[in-house]
Amino acid sequence: MLRKLSIMLAALLLISGSYAQTIKSPDGRLSLSFSLSSEGEPTYALSFGSKPVILPSKMGLEIKNKPPFTNGCAIKQIDSAIFNETWIPVWGEVNQINNHYRELAITLQQPAVANRWFRIVFRLFNDGAGFRYEFPEQPGLQYITVTNERTCFQLTGDHMTFWIPGDYESQEYTYNHTRLSDVDAEIGKKVYEIGTRTIPGSDYVQSPLMMKTDDGLYINIFEATLVNYPAMHLHIDKKTFCLESQLVPDPIGNMAYLQASCNTPWRTILLSDKATDILASKTILNLNEPCKIADPSWIKPMKFVGIWWDMHVGTKSWNYADINNVKLDETDWNKLTPNGRHGATTEYTKKYIDFAAANGIDGVLVEGWNVGWEDWAGNYKENVFDFVTPYPDFDVAEIQRYAAAKGVKMIMHHETSSAVTNYERWMDTAFRFMKHYGYNAVKSGYVGRIIPRGENHDGQWMVNHYLRAVKKAAKYKIMVDAHEPVRPTGLHRTWPNLLACEAARGNEFNAWSRGNPPEHETILPFTRLLGGPMDYTPGIFRMKMSTYDPQKKDMMVHTTLTKQLALYLTMYSPLQMAADLIQNYEARPDAFQFIRDVAVDWDNSWYLEAEPGDYITVARKAKGKDEWFVGAITDENGRMATASLNFLPEKTKYVATLYTDAPDADWKTNPESYTISKCLVDKNTVLKIKLAPGGGAAISIRPATETDKKLKRYKP
Ligand code: NOJ
Ligand code: CA
């Protein structure tokens, strides 16, 4: 269903001097005003009902050796349109998405710059706004070197905000919760557990930036469709509460190199008086282009296990030999003395394949299979890996045969160690190698400082690399899970083979650092996950790292066991790892049953209750199946989660299996204590579930069989 209506208000008529126009969201709740000051400066403002949210804010770009696109503008043309369509994602939280917005496109001309012209396009949705700058091809405007973006977000006050330090390299921080005036991003300089950091200063934060006003509005500032441009961070003016875009520079101090016709990514503001609306928003996706893969039928959401947590807890190693000086082209890998702890052996991989096959898990990831791990990190070395040479104890052909015989898919690992020039040289060969050995998914990684030296993880050069890798993978029908890339901005609508990214602080930090505080997973869906799914690697059942190493007395997963189960619902991803070791699952087959059962692709999702930093409860219906799942999580405070099951169809009785924190559970003192119970529920049931401090609950629901009907009805 598509309705497009174009009204040309002032075609070819130049309006100079001040000018203003307002549009409303399709439901009339939001209004967005564009105006031109007497100096010809473009400005915009946004309100929610009668409440101003963004006060008049300046916009524009500065470019090299030419006057900026920030002032001296006159109106050349105004176009307004309404757009309403429903599209079907290849995978997702829902099986169809409504894209409904009002568009206002302002064409501006700069009479003093030889009548140069550009466009600012606004799209106003029911839950927020997006706008971008467009530069049509014209005489005198072909190559544009962006030196600064001057997009402002003038807030109405000193809002509470969830922030991580502005950093051109990494998002792997825990979140801080303060007023804007109390942001001190310098603290990032002491976060030593993140290896590569470039922090521009104390007043810079990353987006998505989640805020809450004192009168209860939820505001999120972010971007969509980050293509051929650096990521946008935000500078905070702590006196005026004006946020301004801060782009990630290249090694010579420029921000972006563009060629007309071209445009910037969308700058986005999500807005609601309900926190659940922010989680359910599809605006970032809607601002991205439709799918460019003609036949995406090979793209399949999946669960996987792997040789991975072993390395993070220290029971196995990525490297084969314990030496620290190898050279890719000169070392004779067959002559190295094995250290006896190498994880990626044929034998150990077969155990994981057996386990996956026995438990209906689709895939197996193996890290440390390829030569080069002896000195892979921290040396700023270019030729670390070739992505095609296995260690002597990893028989890639035999593993292919064994996995295929058991119906299990193998997931390749490409740690680039951020020697990206090297990865670019190898990528085609590496993807061909994968296809030859039956792999159709790759987990890539970007640990360390970027080569080309001087580039940052979030700069334009790397943004282009990540997308180039995804597009190339699509040609080979390979799905991608990128670790340490720039944070995603909805590009998986266009390239659904980009199944997931890390680009935030994952569960792995619990294995070897001070970890992730219990509130962490209640914030990520309001920030990082707005741009796309995260490979968070949930499902840890053994919480204390002293289990593996008595020295690691203070290291543990900062959740209860059932919260780990709930993360399969609250951290939406079409790619979900069951991250723990086989023996830990075999010790608790009753709890592991939930991971076996839970879906990874959905017909529908209902965010039932949420507050950033405190709690999230979500229900989802499995795609194409009469199965529903509910996940509820809390921060360090225990709470009572409420889930009304009114999304269930009428008349049928269902059996619910409840995986809940035991009465004595507590993330700190007793994290592995849980109870499992079954009962009958229906559409009128309202579940009330006690969550322990740092706890959670996971529930699976399916139609009751005759034998189930003996079960008791749910009683709160
Ligand atoms: C960091 C990734 O996030 C992690 O999952 C991986 O195991 C290591 N790099 C090694 O590549
Ligand atoms: Ca990582």
XYZ file of C-alpha atoms and ligand atoms in Angstrom:
728
model
C 0.000 0.000 0.000
C 1.684 3.152 -1.166
C 0.332 6.643 -1.252
C 2.656 9.357 -2.396
C 1.421 12.895 -2.724
C 3.718 15.665 -3.801
C 2.841 19.292 -3.292
C 5.167 21.819 -4.765
C 4.716 24.993 -2.787
C 7.277 27.323 -4.262
C 8.771 25.839 -7.363
C 11.468 28.004 -8.897
C 10.492 30.865 -6.642
C 13.355 32.107 -4.528
C 12.321 33.060 -0.997
C 15.069 34.848 0.871
C 14.953 36.226 4.395
C 13.157 34.419 7.184
C 10.801 31.601 6.428
C 9.080 28.858 8.457
C 7.014 25.757 7.856
C 5.642 23.041 10.151
C 4.607 19.451 9.419
C 2.853 16.920 11.652
C 3.483 13.196 12.046
C 0.826 10.940 10.433
C -0.926 10.561 13.828
C -0.641 14.292 14.519
C 1.296 13.867 17.786
C 4.730 15.123 16.694
C 5.409 18.355 14.898
C 8.544 19.395 13.114
C 9.280 22.943 12.041
C 11.818 24.105 9.552
C 12.832 27.745 9.416
C 15.374 29.982 7.846
C 16.790 32.824 9.934
C 17.304 36.331 8.556
C 20.949 35.264 7.881
C 19.646 32.386 5.824
C 20.622 29.735 8.384
C 18.554 26.562 8.196
C 17.114 25.481 11.565
C 14.642 22.853 12.718
C 12.656 22.137 15.866
C 10.645 19.156 17.105
C 7.804 18.830 19.611
C 5.769 16.064 21.175
C 2.191 17.341 21.484
C 2.586 20.754 23.068
C 5.985 19.905 24.606
C 9.057 21.188 22.801
C 11.712 18.455 22.592
C 14.312 19.953 20.253
C 14.337 23.755 20.354
C 15.315 25.600 17.155
C 18.655 24.018 16.204
C 21.176 24.920 13.537
C 22.174 22.569 10.776
C 24.652 22.196 7.961
C 28.149 21.087 6.942
C 31.544 22.704 6.556
C 33.667 21.654 3.606
C 37.240 22.153 2.548
C 38.276 25.304 0.634
C 34.712 26.388 -0.027
C 32.016 28.316 1.901
C 29.962 26.156 4.278
C 26.436 24.824 3.838
C 25.307 26.571 7.025
C 24.121 30.068 6.118
C 23.320 32.465 3.310
C 20.552 30.166 2.110
C 17.335 31.020 0.314
C 14.440 28.651 -0.341
C 14.492 27.342 -3.898
C 11.788 24.711 -3.623
C 9.671 22.881 -1.053
C 8.204 19.440 -1.552
C 5.981 17.614 0.854
C 4.784 14.045 0.609
C 3.132 11.368 2.667
C 4.375 7.812 2.413
C 2.699 4.681 3.700
C 3.720 1.151 2.864
C 4.128 -2.178 4.560
C 7.186 -4.288 3.807
C 8.305 -7.769 4.752
C 11.706 -8.218 6.363
C 13.737 -11.335 5.549
C 13.971 -11.976 9.303
C 13.113 -9.904 12.314
C 11.172 -9.201 15.477
C 7.989 -8.917 13.422
C 6.983 -10.353 10.043
C 5.834 -7.072 8.537
C 6.767 -3.466 9.080
C 4.727 -0.351 8.438
C 6.703 2.572 7.045
C 4.490 5.628 7.473
C 5.854 9.152 7.452
C 5.385 12.681 6.202
C 8.312 14.053 4.231
C 9.392 17.655 3.857
C 12.187 18.302 1.378
C 13.627 21.801 1.410
C 15.836 22.775 -1.501
C 18.146 25.597 -0.483
C 20.131 27.851 -2.741
C 23.119 29.979 -1.744
C 23.035 33.101 -3.972
C 26.480 34.243 -2.765
C 28.072 30.901 -3.682
C 27.273 30.977 -7.405
C 23.720 29.805 -6.643
C 24.994 26.494 -5.291
C 22.078 24.394 -4.069
C 21.476 21.445 -1.712
C 18.569 19.773 0.017
C 17.575 18.971 3.574
C 15.042 16.155 3.691
C 12.977 15.523 6.824
C 10.849 12.461 7.500
C 8.448 12.625 10.414
C 7.147 9.304 11.760
C 4.743 8.693 14.644
C 7.677 7.858 16.921
C 10.363 10.242 15.750
C 12.110 12.101 12.986
C 14.974 11.612 10.562
C 16.700 14.153 8.359
C 19.654 14.188 6.022
C 21.591 16.480 3.708
C 21.560 15.795 -0.032
C 23.977 17.251 -2.583
C 22.724 16.952 -6.162
C 25.263 17.034 -8.951
C 25.694 20.574 -10.355
C 28.409 22.711 -11.931
C 31.030 23.635 -9.322
C 29.989 20.933 -6.841
C 31.448 17.573 -7.642
C 33.962 16.554 -4.989
C 33.159 17.487 -1.403
C 35.617 17.074 1.467
C 33.627 17.363 4.691
C 35.656 19.022 7.442
C 32.875 19.334 10.009
C 29.188 18.601 10.409
C 27.241 21.263 12.289
C 24.027 19.435 13.102
C 22.714 20.556 16.480
C 20.146 19.044 18.808
C 19.194 21.860 21.182
C 17.638 20.073 24.162
C 15.215 21.684 26.593
C 17.226 20.955 29.747
C 19.763 18.918 31.637
C 18.206 15.507 30.953
C 19.195 12.238 32.567
C 21.123 10.205 30.048
C 22.661 6.776 29.518
C 26.036 7.408 27.931
C 29.338 5.839 27.029
C 32.427 7.924 26.284
C 32.840 9.262 22.773
C 35.523 6.970 21.327
C 36.476 6.644 17.669
C 37.450 2.980 18.151
C 35.262 1.134 20.590
C 31.792 0.888 22.105
C 32.772 -1.831 24.592
C 31.995 0.283 27.670
C 29.568 -0.077 30.538
C 26.951 2.679 30.538
C 26.905 5.667 32.877
C 23.630 7.185 34.046
C 23.953 10.902 34.844
C 22.611 14.285 33.855
C 24.142 15.702 30.675
C 26.044 18.274 32.748
C 27.732 15.459 34.702
C 29.092 13.575 31.693
C 32.827 13.049 32.014
C 34.006 10.971 29.082
C 37.627 11.182 30.273
C 36.809 8.216 32.522
C 37.049 6.155 29.347
C 40.798 6.712 29.369
C 41.028 4.438 32.417
C 38.999 1.565 30.980
C 42.103 -0.555 30.392
C 40.164 -3.729 29.570
C 39.362 -2.132 26.179
C 42.566 -2.462 24.187
C 42.081 0.202 21.507
C 40.601 3.578 22.452
C 40.679 7.083 20.964
C 38.697 9.446 23.180
C 38.324 12.978 21.800
C 37.613 14.712 25.135
C 35.522 14.889 28.276
C 32.340 16.290 26.672
C 31.889 13.728 23.899
C 29.487 10.777 24.004
C 28.458 8.105 21.537
C 25.125 7.645 19.886
C 22.571 6.099 20.218
C 22.239 8.456 23.181
C 19.245 7.582 25.366
C 17.764 10.349 27.499
C 14.776 10.878 29.756
C 13.350 14.271 30.608
C 12.139 15.158 34.089
C 8.576 15.143 32.787
C 8.865 11.596 31.485
C 9.709 11.849 27.787
C 12.113 9.299 26.307
C 14.408 10.768 23.650
C 16.979 8.875 21.629
C 19.448 10.523 19.253
C 21.132 8.328 16.670
C 21.630 7.864 12.931
C 20.394 5.529 10.203
C 21.999 4.247 6.992
C 25.639 4.950 7.811
C 27.168 4.522 4.332
C 30.310 6.201 2.925
C 30.538 8.557 5.911
C 32.059 8.411 9.402
C 30.018 7.588 12.511
C 28.446 10.478 14.377
C 29.359 11.096 17.988
C 27.911 13.978 19.993
C 29.529 16.932 21.712
C 27.633 18.230 24.757
C 27.604 21.914 25.607
C 27.074 21.543 29.342
C 25.801 25.110 29.785
C 23.237 25.251 26.997
C 22.487 21.484 26.644
C 23.062 21.703 22.938
C 24.389 18.497 21.378
C 26.391 18.858 18.207
C 27.500 16.194 15.727
C 31.146 15.174 15.998
C 32.296 13.029 13.098
C 35.153 10.533 13.323
C 38.160 12.015 11.486
C 40.603 10.350 9.124
C 44.402 10.373 9.707
C 44.818 13.821 8.095
C 41.929 15.420 9.954
C 39.202 15.349 7.307
C 35.874 13.705 8.024
C 34.484 12.451 4.725
C 35.147 12.465 1.004
C 31.962 12.629 -1.056
C 31.142 12.904 -4.732
C 27.865 14.483 -5.883
C 25.163 13.289 -6.246
C 25.418 12.118 -2.657
C 23.864 12.375 0.751
C 24.710 12.009 4.418
C 23.244 9.334 6.700
C 19.952 10.177 8.435
C 20.160 11.951 11.787
C 17.414 10.486 13.960
C 15.441 11.486 17.032
C 13.154 8.838 18.520
C 10.591 10.166 20.894
C 7.811 8.871 23.117
C 6.276 9.094 26.566
C 6.465 5.284 26.707
C 9.826 3.549 26.993
C 8.384 0.463 25.272
C 7.749 2.544 22.109
C 11.479 3.225 21.796
C 12.213 -0.529 21.915
C 9.505 -1.330 19.380
C 10.456 1.483 16.987
C 11.140 0.520 13.369
C 12.104 4.043 12.283
C 15.829 3.291 11.932
C 15.031 0.319 9.686
C 12.438 2.282 7.731
C 15.037 4.947 6.918
C 17.234 2.300 5.293
C 16.900 1.133 1.697
C 14.914 -2.004 0.792
C 16.679 -5.357 0.482
C 19.231 -5.450 -2.333
C 19.661 -9.226 -2.328
C 17.373 -10.495 -5.075
C 16.891 -13.969 -3.623
C 17.607 -13.931 0.112
C 16.251 -17.452 0.696
C 19.725 -18.707 1.707
C 19.789 -16.345 4.701
C 18.717 -18.289 7.792
C 18.511 -17.146 11.413
C 20.256 -19.654 13.658
C 21.464 -20.764 17.068
C 25.014 -21.951 17.483
C 27.510 -23.322 19.970
C 31.244 -23.255 19.650
C 34.843 -23.466 20.718
C 34.907 -19.993 22.190
C 34.001 -19.554 25.904
C 36.832 -21.991 26.667
C 39.327 -19.412 25.397
C 37.690 -16.541 27.251
C 37.675 -18.401 30.583
C 41.212 -19.639 29.911
C 40.729 -23.423 29.700
C 41.868 -23.514 26.049
C 43.941 -21.317 23.774
C 43.444 -19.820 20.310
C 47.158 -20.356 19.577
C 48.635 -23.769 18.829
C 52.134 -23.172 20.175
C 53.284 -21.074 23.120
C 55.714 -18.857 21.270
C 55.328 -15.181 20.525
C 57.211 -14.587 17.325
C 55.884 -16.142 14.133
C 55.823 -14.912 10.547
C 52.952 -15.850 8.281
C 55.105 -16.614 5.242
C 58.171 -18.042 6.966
C 57.037 -20.145 9.905
C 56.813 -23.907 9.405
C 53.586 -24.486 11.331
C 53.998 -28.273 11.218
C 57.231 -28.022 13.148
C 55.844 -26.001 16.078
C 55.465 -27.761 19.415
C 51.757 -27.887 20.319
C 50.948 -26.385 23.728
C 48.375 -29.067 24.588
C 45.675 -26.442 25.228
C 44.737 -25.606 21.650
C 40.916 -25.448 21.431
C 40.357 -25.829 17.691
C 41.248 -29.489 17.276
C 39.370 -31.856 14.993
C 38.436 -34.018 17.958
C 37.059 -31.203 20.110
C 35.188 -29.733 17.131
C 33.491 -33.102 16.612
C 32.271 -33.021 20.218
C 30.596 -29.688 19.526
C 29.129 -31.010 16.279
C 27.731 -34.016 18.160
C 26.309 -31.766 20.847
C 24.732 -29.398 18.307
C 23.216 -32.307 16.367
C 21.806 -33.904 19.539
C 20.181 -30.655 20.680
C 18.793 -29.133 17.509
C 21.394 -26.353 17.479
C 22.056 -25.234 13.897
C 25.713 -24.253 13.881
C 29.185 -24.606 15.392
C 31.734 -21.778 15.552
C 35.412 -22.631 15.929
C 37.913 -19.906 16.783
C 41.677 -20.366 16.619
C 41.543 -22.822 13.694
C 43.907 -20.899 11.425
C 47.608 -20.175 11.758
C 48.864 -16.888 13.186
C 47.408 -16.687 16.706
C 50.837 -16.964 18.348
C 51.322 -13.190 18.059
C 48.072 -11.793 16.734
C 47.197 -8.902 19.021
C 48.757 -5.614 19.961
C 51.755 -5.604 17.613
C 50.346 -3.375 14.835
C 51.443 -6.135 12.477
C 50.055 -6.354 8.955
C 50.421 -9.998 7.896
C 48.963 -11.884 10.810
C 46.477 -14.278 9.210
C 45.748 -15.619 5.726
C 42.325 -17.122 6.627
C 43.008 -20.283 4.598
C 45.742 -22.191 6.434
C 44.486 -24.438 9.260
C 46.717 -25.463 12.144
C 48.083 -29.033 11.799
C 45.507 -30.393 14.303
C 42.432 -28.959 12.520
C 41.356 -31.184 9.611
C 39.030 -28.908 7.700
C 37.967 -31.545 5.129
C 37.182 -34.160 7.782
C 35.212 -31.601 9.789
C 33.228 -30.686 6.697
C 32.367 -34.356 6.139
C 31.460 -34.950 9.793
C 29.335 -31.795 10.163
C 27.479 -32.454 6.902
C 26.735 -36.032 7.949
C 25.172 -34.725 11.168
C 23.296 -31.858 9.491
C 25.246 -29.160 11.331
C 26.497 -25.938 9.721
C 30.035 -24.788 10.493
C 30.665 -21.087 11.202
C 33.989 -19.703 10.037
C 36.045 -17.289 12.120
C 38.033 -14.442 10.548
C 39.817 -12.421 13.204
C 41.427 -9.679 11.127
C 43.362 -8.271 14.128
C 42.393 -4.978 12.415
C 45.041 -5.533 9.715
C 42.275 -4.597 7.336
C 44.508 -4.033 4.310
C 45.587 -7.650 4.716
C 42.000 -8.868 5.097
C 40.973 -6.958 1.965
C 43.735 -8.781 0.054
C 42.567 -12.162 1.315
C 38.808 -11.766 1.429
C 37.895 -13.342 -1.929
C 40.272 -16.249 -1.415
C 38.984 -16.697 2.133
C 35.329 -16.689 1.060
C 36.076 -19.179 -1.724
C 37.845 -21.388 0.828
C 34.756 -21.194 3.031
C 32.399 -22.184 0.230
C 34.702 -25.033 -0.751
C 34.525 -26.413 2.795
C 30.795 -25.862 3.204
C 30.737 -22.786 5.446
C 28.007 -20.178 4.819
C 28.492 -17.892 7.827
C 31.481 -15.956 9.077
C 32.189 -14.281 12.393
C 34.696 -11.534 11.676
C 36.671 -9.532 14.227
C 38.526 -6.229 14.409
C 40.626 -6.359 17.571
C 43.501 -3.854 17.739
C 44.571 -0.704 15.929
C 43.469 -0.329 12.330
C 45.833 -0.785 9.400
C 45.808 1.468 7.241
C 47.623 3.062 10.180
C 45.940 6.164 11.526
C 42.426 5.134 10.529
C 39.850 4.639 13.282
C 37.311 1.826 13.618
C 34.446 4.296 13.111
C 35.892 6.489 10.337
C 34.700 6.636 6.731
C 37.385 4.269 5.434
C 36.375 1.532 7.881
C 32.640 2.175 7.482
C 33.220 1.468 3.786
C 35.247 -1.629 4.569
C 32.573 -3.226 6.801
C 29.959 -2.738 4.102
C 32.297 -3.922 1.344
C 32.830 -7.132 3.345
C 29.060 -7.632 3.778
C 28.387 -7.047 0.059
C 31.185 -9.352 -0.995
C 29.934 -11.985 1.431
C 26.464 -11.649 -0.134
C 27.953 -12.489 -3.533
C 29.246 -15.733 -2.048
C 25.966 -16.297 -0.138
C 27.717 -15.885 3.181
C 26.106 -14.485 6.351
C 28.154 -12.107 8.503
C 28.512 -11.545 12.253
C 31.041 -8.706 12.712
C 32.766 -8.119 16.061
C 34.293 -4.719 16.895
C 32.823 -2.968 13.815
C 31.179 0.443 13.824
C 27.792 0.175 15.546
C 25.039 -0.829 13.093
C 22.495 1.677 11.763
C 19.805 -0.533 10.211
C 21.763 -1.619 7.128
C 20.513 -5.174 7.669
C 17.275 -4.108 5.972
C 19.270 -3.644 2.758
C 21.811 -6.416 3.394
C 20.030 -9.049 5.526
C 23.081 -11.312 5.302
C 24.475 -8.995 8.000
C 22.841 -11.131 10.662
C 24.413 -9.528 13.715
C 27.262 -7.431 15.025
C 28.920 -7.094 18.361
C 29.809 -3.332 18.513
C 29.098 -3.133 22.249
C 30.246 -4.742 25.457
C 29.284 -8.408 25.192
C 28.990 -11.204 27.746
C 32.679 -12.050 27.157
C 33.700 -9.144 29.425
C 32.252 -11.124 32.338
C 34.871 -13.824 31.742
C 38.000 -11.717 32.129
C 37.257 -8.219 33.421
C 35.216 -6.475 36.113
C 32.355 -7.490 33.846
C 29.007 -6.025 32.927
C 26.872 -4.663 35.783
C 23.365 -6.176 36.114
C 21.766 -3.084 34.545
C 23.860 -3.447 31.356
C 21.405 -5.684 29.499
C 18.488 -3.384 30.407
C 20.246 -0.470 28.644
C 21.609 -2.088 25.458
C 18.165 -2.506 23.810
C 17.630 1.269 24.269
C 21.004 2.126 22.749
C 23.162 -0.214 20.684
C 20.356 -2.579 19.631
C 18.343 0.229 17.997
C 20.707 -0.077 15.021
C 20.563 -3.853 14.694
C 20.955 -7.227 16.390
C 23.842 -7.898 18.713
C 25.815 -11.119 19.057
C 25.802 -10.804 22.857
C 26.581 -14.524 23.398
C 24.106 -15.334 26.194
C 23.414 -18.667 27.864
C 26.137 -18.880 30.510
C 25.212 -21.403 33.236
C 28.436 -21.382 35.346
C 28.735 -17.900 36.708
C 31.910 -17.933 38.790
C 35.189 -17.720 36.902
C 36.960 -19.218 39.923
C 35.474 -22.497 38.614
C 38.176 -22.360 35.953
C 40.906 -20.388 37.636
C 41.171 -19.927 41.419
C 42.939 -16.580 40.795
C 39.740 -15.152 39.256
C 37.990 -14.830 42.607
C 36.141 -11.600 41.780
C 35.203 -12.409 38.218
C 31.730 -13.655 37.481
C 28.758 -13.240 35.205
C 26.638 -10.493 36.792
C 23.266 -12.190 36.290
C 21.329 -15.156 37.563
C 21.074 -18.247 35.373
C 17.473 -17.596 34.369
C 18.385 -14.046 33.337
C 20.840 -15.662 30.893
C 17.829 -17.538 29.447
C 15.703 -14.386 29.305
C 18.400 -12.649 27.233
C 17.398 -14.831 24.249
C 14.221 -12.722 24.207
C 15.287 -9.319 25.497
C 18.443 -9.094 23.306
C 16.814 -9.645 19.945
C 19.088 -11.328 17.401
C 18.535 -13.785 14.527
C 21.893 -15.255 15.514
C 22.093 -16.496 19.080
C 24.951 -18.378 20.618
C 24.541 -20.880 23.413
C 27.855 -19.665 24.686
C 28.730 -21.952 27.607
C 30.752 -25.189 27.616
C 29.100 -28.508 26.789
C 29.676 -29.889 30.279
C 27.832 -26.965 31.851
C 24.802 -27.636 29.680
C 24.981 -31.375 30.260
C 24.957 -30.717 34.001
C 21.626 -28.838 33.679
C 19.600 -30.396 30.871
C 16.342 -29.064 32.383
C 17.426 -25.424 32.047
C 19.132 -26.095 28.697
C 15.754 -27.234 27.368
C 14.768 -23.563 27.104
C 17.733 -22.803 24.821
C 16.823 -25.840 22.706
C 13.241 -24.596 22.381
C 13.603 -20.842 21.973
C 13.100 -19.437 18.468
C 15.379 -16.958 16.676
C 12.927 -15.541 14.137
C 9.547 -14.015 14.956
C 6.090 -13.266 13.605
C 5.444 -10.666 16.250
C 6.878 -9.063 19.384
C 5.220 -7.202 22.245
C 7.275 -5.012 24.580
C 5.157 -5.319 27.713
C 7.050 -3.153 30.195
C 10.425 -1.432 30.196
C 12.498 1.266 31.801
C 16.064 1.871 30.595
C 18.552 0.867 33.254
C 15.872 -0.974 35.268
C 13.889 -3.701 33.498
C 12.473 -5.101 30.245
C 9.701 -7.647 29.671
C 9.005 -8.795 26.125
C 6.843 -11.504 24.531
C 7.399 -12.906 21.057
C 5.655 -15.354 18.744
C 7.908 -17.782 16.844
C 7.770 -17.382 13.076
C 5.268 -19.744 11.489
C 4.671 -21.682 14.733
C 2.136 -21.751 17.558
C 4.866 -21.043 20.088
C 5.309 -17.968 22.239
C 8.178 -16.966 24.502
C 8.388 -14.359 27.229
C 11.589 -12.919 28.674
C 11.838 -10.601 31.666
C 15.014 -9.107 33.109
C 15.866 -6.694 35.874
C 18.915 -4.748 37.046
C 20.560 -5.172 40.485
C 17.150 -4.714 42.149
C 14.702 -7.575 42.455
C 11.221 -6.841 41.127
C 7.884 -8.313 40.187
C 7.552 -8.632 36.416
C 4.051 -8.537 34.950
C 3.158 -10.170 31.650
C -0.387 -10.171 30.400
C -0.789 -13.003 27.873
C -3.569 -11.258 25.970
C -1.603 -11.708 22.748
C -2.545 -15.418 22.777
C -5.353 -16.473 20.437
C -8.849 -17.002 21.961
C -10.305 -20.199 23.294
C -7.231 -22.424 23.314
C -5.549 -23.633 26.513
C -1.792 -23.405 26.548
C 0.931 -24.947 28.633
C 3.535 -22.522 29.941
C 6.943 -23.646 31.174
C 8.334 -21.099 33.605
C 12.087 -20.876 34.195
C 12.365 -18.533 37.154
C 14.834 -17.423 39.806
C 14.503 -19.630 42.897
C 13.410 -17.747 46.048
C 17.018 -17.698 47.282
C 18.568 -16.608 43.954
C 20.690 -13.456 43.760
C 23.210 -12.611 41.035
C 25.912 -11.933 43.585
C 25.482 -14.637 46.180
C 23.465 -17.412 44.559
C 23.233 -16.893 40.805
C 22.646 -20.471 39.674
C 19.536 -21.185 41.744
C 16.419 -21.633 39.608
C 13.062 -23.382 39.484
C 11.152 -24.814 36.540
C 7.402 -25.306 36.631
C 4.570 -25.979 34.216
C 1.002 -24.727 34.292
C -1.986 -23.983 32.081
C -2.510 -20.464 30.801
C -4.737 -18.677 28.309
C -5.398 -15.273 26.851
C -6.766 -13.972 30.167
C -3.748 -14.979 32.240
C -1.603 -12.262 33.761
C 1.736 -13.649 34.911
C 3.353 -12.111 37.975
C 6.905 -13.315 38.317
C 9.411 -12.510 40.998
C 12.830 -11.620 39.601
C 15.828 -11.860 41.914
C 18.370 -9.029 42.144
C 20.209 -9.280 38.794
C 17.610 -11.852 37.818
C 15.245 -12.773 35.048
C 12.622 -15.207 33.877
C 12.088 -17.098 30.649
C 8.779 -18.677 29.667
C 7.823 -20.885 26.765
C 4.180 -21.320 25.767
C 2.552 -23.804 23.390
C -0.939 -25.285 22.932
C -1.748 -27.860 25.644
C -2.058 -31.525 24.662
C -4.549 -33.936 26.296
C -1.960 -35.029 28.885
C -1.045 -31.411 29.694
C -4.659 -30.735 30.583
C -4.023 -32.432 33.938
C -1.705 -29.568 34.841
C -2.889 -26.878 37.234
C -4.018 -23.481 36.047
C -1.528 -20.680 36.625
C -1.951 -18.936 39.983
C 0.095 -15.821 40.730
C 36.880 -10.333 20.305
C 35.559 -10.940 19.997
O 34.523 -10.141 20.502
C 35.530 -12.318 20.593
O 34.252 -12.888 20.451
C 36.601 -13.158 19.962
O 36.635 -14.403 20.602
C 37.969 -12.496 20.106
N 37.918 -11.137 19.695
C 39.028 -13.206 19.284
O 38.790 -13.002 17.929
Ca 34.672 -7.860 21.379
